[in-house]
Coordinates of C-alpha atoms in Angstrom, one line a residue:
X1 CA -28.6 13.5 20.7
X2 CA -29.0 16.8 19.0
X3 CA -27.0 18.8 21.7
X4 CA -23.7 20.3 22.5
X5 CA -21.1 19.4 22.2
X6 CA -21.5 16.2 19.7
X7 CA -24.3 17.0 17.2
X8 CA -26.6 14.2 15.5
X9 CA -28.0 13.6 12.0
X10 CA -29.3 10.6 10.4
X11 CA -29.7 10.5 6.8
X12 CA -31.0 6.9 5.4
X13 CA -29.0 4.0 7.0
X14 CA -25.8 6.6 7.8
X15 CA -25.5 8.8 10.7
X16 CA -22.9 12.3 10.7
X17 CA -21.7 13.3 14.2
X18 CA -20.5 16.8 14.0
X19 CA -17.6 17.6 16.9
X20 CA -19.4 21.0 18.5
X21 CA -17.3 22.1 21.3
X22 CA -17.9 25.9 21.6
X23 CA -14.5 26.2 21.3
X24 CA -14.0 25.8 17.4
X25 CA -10.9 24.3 17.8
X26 CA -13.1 21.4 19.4
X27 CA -10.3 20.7 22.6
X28 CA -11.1 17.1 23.4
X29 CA -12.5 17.6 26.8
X30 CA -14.0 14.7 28.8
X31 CA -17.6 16.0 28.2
X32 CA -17.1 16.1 24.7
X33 CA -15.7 12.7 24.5
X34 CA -18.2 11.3 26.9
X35 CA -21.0 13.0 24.2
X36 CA -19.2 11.2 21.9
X37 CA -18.9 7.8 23.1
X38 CA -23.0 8.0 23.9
X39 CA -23.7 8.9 20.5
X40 CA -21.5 5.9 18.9
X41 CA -23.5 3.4 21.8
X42 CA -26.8 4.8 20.3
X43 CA -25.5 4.2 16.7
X44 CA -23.8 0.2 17.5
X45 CA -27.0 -0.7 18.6
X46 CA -29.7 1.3 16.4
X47 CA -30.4 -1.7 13.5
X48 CA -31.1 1.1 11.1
X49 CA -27.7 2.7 11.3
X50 CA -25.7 0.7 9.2
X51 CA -22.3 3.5 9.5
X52 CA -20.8 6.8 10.5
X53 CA -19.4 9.8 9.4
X54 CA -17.7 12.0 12.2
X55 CA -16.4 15.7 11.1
X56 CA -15.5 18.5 13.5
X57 CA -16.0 22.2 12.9
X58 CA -14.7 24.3 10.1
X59 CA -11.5 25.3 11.9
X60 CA -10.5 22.0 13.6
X61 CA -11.5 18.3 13.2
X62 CA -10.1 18.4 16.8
X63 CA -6.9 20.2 17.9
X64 CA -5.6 18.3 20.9
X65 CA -6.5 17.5 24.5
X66 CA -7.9 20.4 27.0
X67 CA -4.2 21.2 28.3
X68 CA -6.2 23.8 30.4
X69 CA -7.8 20.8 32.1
X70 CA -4.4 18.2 32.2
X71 CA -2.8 21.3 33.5
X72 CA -4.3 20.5 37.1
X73 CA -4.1 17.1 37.3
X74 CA -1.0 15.0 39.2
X75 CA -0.2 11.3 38.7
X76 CA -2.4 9.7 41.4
X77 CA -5.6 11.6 39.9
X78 CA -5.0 10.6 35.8
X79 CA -4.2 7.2 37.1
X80 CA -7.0 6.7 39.4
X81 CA -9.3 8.1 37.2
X82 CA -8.2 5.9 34.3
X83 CA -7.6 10.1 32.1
X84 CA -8.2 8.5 28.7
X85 CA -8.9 4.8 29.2
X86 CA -11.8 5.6 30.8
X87 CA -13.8 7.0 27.8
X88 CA -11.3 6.8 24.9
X89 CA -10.7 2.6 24.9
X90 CA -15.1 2.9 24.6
X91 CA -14.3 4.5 21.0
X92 CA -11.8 1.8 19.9
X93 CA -14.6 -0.7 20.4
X94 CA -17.3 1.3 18.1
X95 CA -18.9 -2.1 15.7
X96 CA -19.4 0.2 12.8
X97 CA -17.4 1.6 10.2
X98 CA -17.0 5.0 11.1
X99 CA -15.7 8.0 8.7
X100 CA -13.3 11.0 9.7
X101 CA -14.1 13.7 7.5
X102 CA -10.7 15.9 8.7
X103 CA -10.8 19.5 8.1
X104 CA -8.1 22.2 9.4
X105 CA -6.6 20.6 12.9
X106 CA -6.3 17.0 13.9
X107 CA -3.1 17.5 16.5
X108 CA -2.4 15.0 19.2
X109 CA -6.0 13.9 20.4
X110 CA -7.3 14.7 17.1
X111 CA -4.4 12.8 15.3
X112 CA -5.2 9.6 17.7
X113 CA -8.8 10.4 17.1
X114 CA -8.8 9.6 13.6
X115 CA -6.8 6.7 13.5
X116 CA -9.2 5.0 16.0
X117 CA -11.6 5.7 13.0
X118 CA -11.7 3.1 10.0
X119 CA -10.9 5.4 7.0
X120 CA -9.9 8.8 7.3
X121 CA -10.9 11.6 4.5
X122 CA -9.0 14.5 4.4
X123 CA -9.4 18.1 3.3
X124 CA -6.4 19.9 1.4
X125 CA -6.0 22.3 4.1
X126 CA -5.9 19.9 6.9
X127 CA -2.7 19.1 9.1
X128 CA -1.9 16.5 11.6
X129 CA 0.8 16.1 14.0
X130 CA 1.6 14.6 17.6
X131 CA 2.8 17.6 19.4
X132 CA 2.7 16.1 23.0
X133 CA 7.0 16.2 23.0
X134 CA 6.5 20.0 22.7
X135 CA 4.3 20.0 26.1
X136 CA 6.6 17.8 28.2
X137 CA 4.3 14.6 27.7
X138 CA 3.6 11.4 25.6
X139 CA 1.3 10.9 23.9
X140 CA -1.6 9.2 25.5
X141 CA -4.0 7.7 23.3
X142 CA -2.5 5.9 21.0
X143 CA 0.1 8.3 19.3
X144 CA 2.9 6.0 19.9
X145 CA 1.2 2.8 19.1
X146 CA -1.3 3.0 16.4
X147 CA 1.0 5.2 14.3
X148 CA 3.8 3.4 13.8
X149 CA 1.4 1.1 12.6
X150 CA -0.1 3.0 10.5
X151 CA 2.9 5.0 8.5
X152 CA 6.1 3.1 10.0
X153 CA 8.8 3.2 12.6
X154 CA 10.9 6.1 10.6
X155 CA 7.4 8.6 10.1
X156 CA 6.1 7.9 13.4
X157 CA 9.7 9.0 15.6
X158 CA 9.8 11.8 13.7
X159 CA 6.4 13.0 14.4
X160 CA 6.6 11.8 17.7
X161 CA 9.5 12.9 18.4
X162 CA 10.0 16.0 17.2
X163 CA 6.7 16.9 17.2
X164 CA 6.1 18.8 14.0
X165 CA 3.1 18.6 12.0
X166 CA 2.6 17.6 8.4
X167 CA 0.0 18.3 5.6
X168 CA -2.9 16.3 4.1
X169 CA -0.9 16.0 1.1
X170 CA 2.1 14.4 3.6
X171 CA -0.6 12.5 5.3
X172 CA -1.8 10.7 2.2
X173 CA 1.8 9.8 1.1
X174 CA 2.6 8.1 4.3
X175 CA -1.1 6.4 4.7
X176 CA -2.2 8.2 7.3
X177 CA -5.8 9.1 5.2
X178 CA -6.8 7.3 2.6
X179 CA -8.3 10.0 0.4
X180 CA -8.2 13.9 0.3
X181 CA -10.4 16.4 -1.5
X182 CA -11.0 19.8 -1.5
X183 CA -12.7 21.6 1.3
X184 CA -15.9 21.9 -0.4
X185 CA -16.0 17.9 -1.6
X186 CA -15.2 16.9 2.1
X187 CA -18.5 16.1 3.6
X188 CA -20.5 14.9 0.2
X189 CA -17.3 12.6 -0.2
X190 CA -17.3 10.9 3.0
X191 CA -21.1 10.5 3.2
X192 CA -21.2 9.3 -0.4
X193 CA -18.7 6.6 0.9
X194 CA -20.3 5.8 4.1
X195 CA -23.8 5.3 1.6
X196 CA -21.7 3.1 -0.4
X197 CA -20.8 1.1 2.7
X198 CA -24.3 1.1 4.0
X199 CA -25.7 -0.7 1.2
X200 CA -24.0 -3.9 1.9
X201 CA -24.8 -6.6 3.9
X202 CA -24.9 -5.0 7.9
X203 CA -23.6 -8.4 9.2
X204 CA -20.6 -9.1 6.7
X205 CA -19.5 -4.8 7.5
X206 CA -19.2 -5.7 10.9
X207 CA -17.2 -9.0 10.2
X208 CA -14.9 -7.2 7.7
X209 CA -14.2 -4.4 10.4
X210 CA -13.4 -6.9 13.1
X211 CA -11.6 -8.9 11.0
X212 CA -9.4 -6.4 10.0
X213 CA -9.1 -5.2 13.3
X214 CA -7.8 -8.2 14.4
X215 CA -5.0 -8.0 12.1
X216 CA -2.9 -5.4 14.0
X217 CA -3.2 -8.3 17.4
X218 CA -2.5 -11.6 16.4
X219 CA 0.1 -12.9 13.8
X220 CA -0.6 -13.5 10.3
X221 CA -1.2 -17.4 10.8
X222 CA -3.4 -16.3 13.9
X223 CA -5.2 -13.3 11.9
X224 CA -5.8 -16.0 8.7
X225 CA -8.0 -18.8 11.1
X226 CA -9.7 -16.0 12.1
X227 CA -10.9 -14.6 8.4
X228 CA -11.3 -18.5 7.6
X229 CA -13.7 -19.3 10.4
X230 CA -15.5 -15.8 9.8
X231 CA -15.8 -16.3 6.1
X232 CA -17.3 -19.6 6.6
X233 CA -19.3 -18.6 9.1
X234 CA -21.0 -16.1 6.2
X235 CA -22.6 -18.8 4.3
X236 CA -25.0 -19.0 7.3
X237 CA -26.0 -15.9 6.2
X238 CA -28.9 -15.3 4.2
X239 CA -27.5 -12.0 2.6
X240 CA -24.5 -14.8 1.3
X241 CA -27.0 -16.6 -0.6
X242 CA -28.7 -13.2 -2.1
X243 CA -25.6 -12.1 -3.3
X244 CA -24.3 -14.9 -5.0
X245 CA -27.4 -15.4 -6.6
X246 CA -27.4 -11.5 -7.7
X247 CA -24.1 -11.6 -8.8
X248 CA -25.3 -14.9 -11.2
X249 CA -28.5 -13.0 -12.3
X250 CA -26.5 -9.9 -12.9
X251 CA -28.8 -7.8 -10.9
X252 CA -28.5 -5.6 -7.8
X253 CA -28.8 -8.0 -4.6
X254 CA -31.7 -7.0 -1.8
X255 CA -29.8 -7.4 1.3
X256 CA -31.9 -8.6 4.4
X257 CA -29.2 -7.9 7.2
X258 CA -29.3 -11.0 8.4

């Protein structure tokens, strides 16, 4: 896995995938998504890799789409080939929590990139936007759909729609990133959280993430038997027990993962 264009690390029970396009604006070309979606596969099912941190270069978390490359194509090939859908959906169903550390450029593809990611940490120099309008195209992977979700109706048209970007400071106001920092505090900050996610039960993580998942498809009464049936479906879980009883012994509980 340590190869261009998605770069590997491991450290403890976290892994870092560094976006390495030779192009430092890291265009999100199929081989580099492909590289991606490997390396996630290789994380969901390595037991020791309890979560992610994903970062892109020192330029660009990722600038867009390879317009060189969308420049060629024609409706039957994108529609054929499933452009997108074929690689990009693979991402969405990623098990673990997974960390965008965003520094300098997440426009369109990088934009929908990080909001298929679970929390989003941003630099103070980074900018987002959905700039598709400005190239005569929608926005294909999930600009229209996950972001009103994410920051409203009103925020979303206006990105969308006129196609401007904003800053991190912006971005944090509207909930589009939970958390930004400085350049320098970018990386220790989002591998500090993904530690702090990491040392909790493996099994609950994953419930938590699917449950809130499922929150954005169903309705509320829907979304509410879900997290019922999951929670008690938890105290099957040895690591339930362990934490209860190192909650009531005021000590620090030994998760087993299982």
């Amino acid at each position: 896995m340590n190869s261009h264009p998605v770069v590997f690390e491991q450290d403890g029970h976290v892994a870092l995938l560094r976006l390495a396009s030779a192009n430092q604006l890291n265009p999100l070309t199929d081989e580099l998504v492909d590289a991606l979606v490997a390396a996630l596969r290789r994380i969901d099912a390595d037991p020791s890799i309890h979560a992610a941190v994903l970062m892109g270069s020192s330029k660009a978390f990722a600038a867009g789409a390879d317009i060189a490359a969308m420049s060629k194509l024609d409706y039957a090939s994108v529609f054929q080939q499933d452009y997108i859908g074929r690689n990009w959906d693979a991402i969405r169903t990623f098990r673990k929590p997974l960390i965008a550390a965003i520094n300098g450029y997440a426009l369109g593809g990088g934009c929908e990139l990080t909001m298929l990611c679970d929390i989003a940490i941003a630099s103070d120099d980074a900018v987002f936007g959905q700039p598709e309008v400005r190239l005569g195209i929608v926005p294909g992977a999930g600009g229209t759909q996950r972001l009103p979700r994410a920051v409203g109706k009103s925020m979303a048209m206006q990105l969308c729609l006129t196609g401007a970007s904003i800053s991190a400071t912006e971005a944090l106001e509207i909930g589009l990133v939970s958390k930004v920092v400085s350049g320098d505090k970018l990386l220790p900050e989002a591998m500090s959280m993904a530690h702090e996610i990491a040392a909790h039960s493996l099994p609950v993580v994953l419930a938590i993430k699917e449950a809130v998942n499922r929150s954005f498809e169903t309705s509320l009464a829907e979304g509410l038997l879900f997290e019922r049936r999951i929670f008690h479906a938890g105290f099957a879980l040895q690591d339930q027990t362990e934490g209860m009883n190192a909650f009531l012994e005021r000590r620090q509980p030994n998760f087993v993962n299982g």
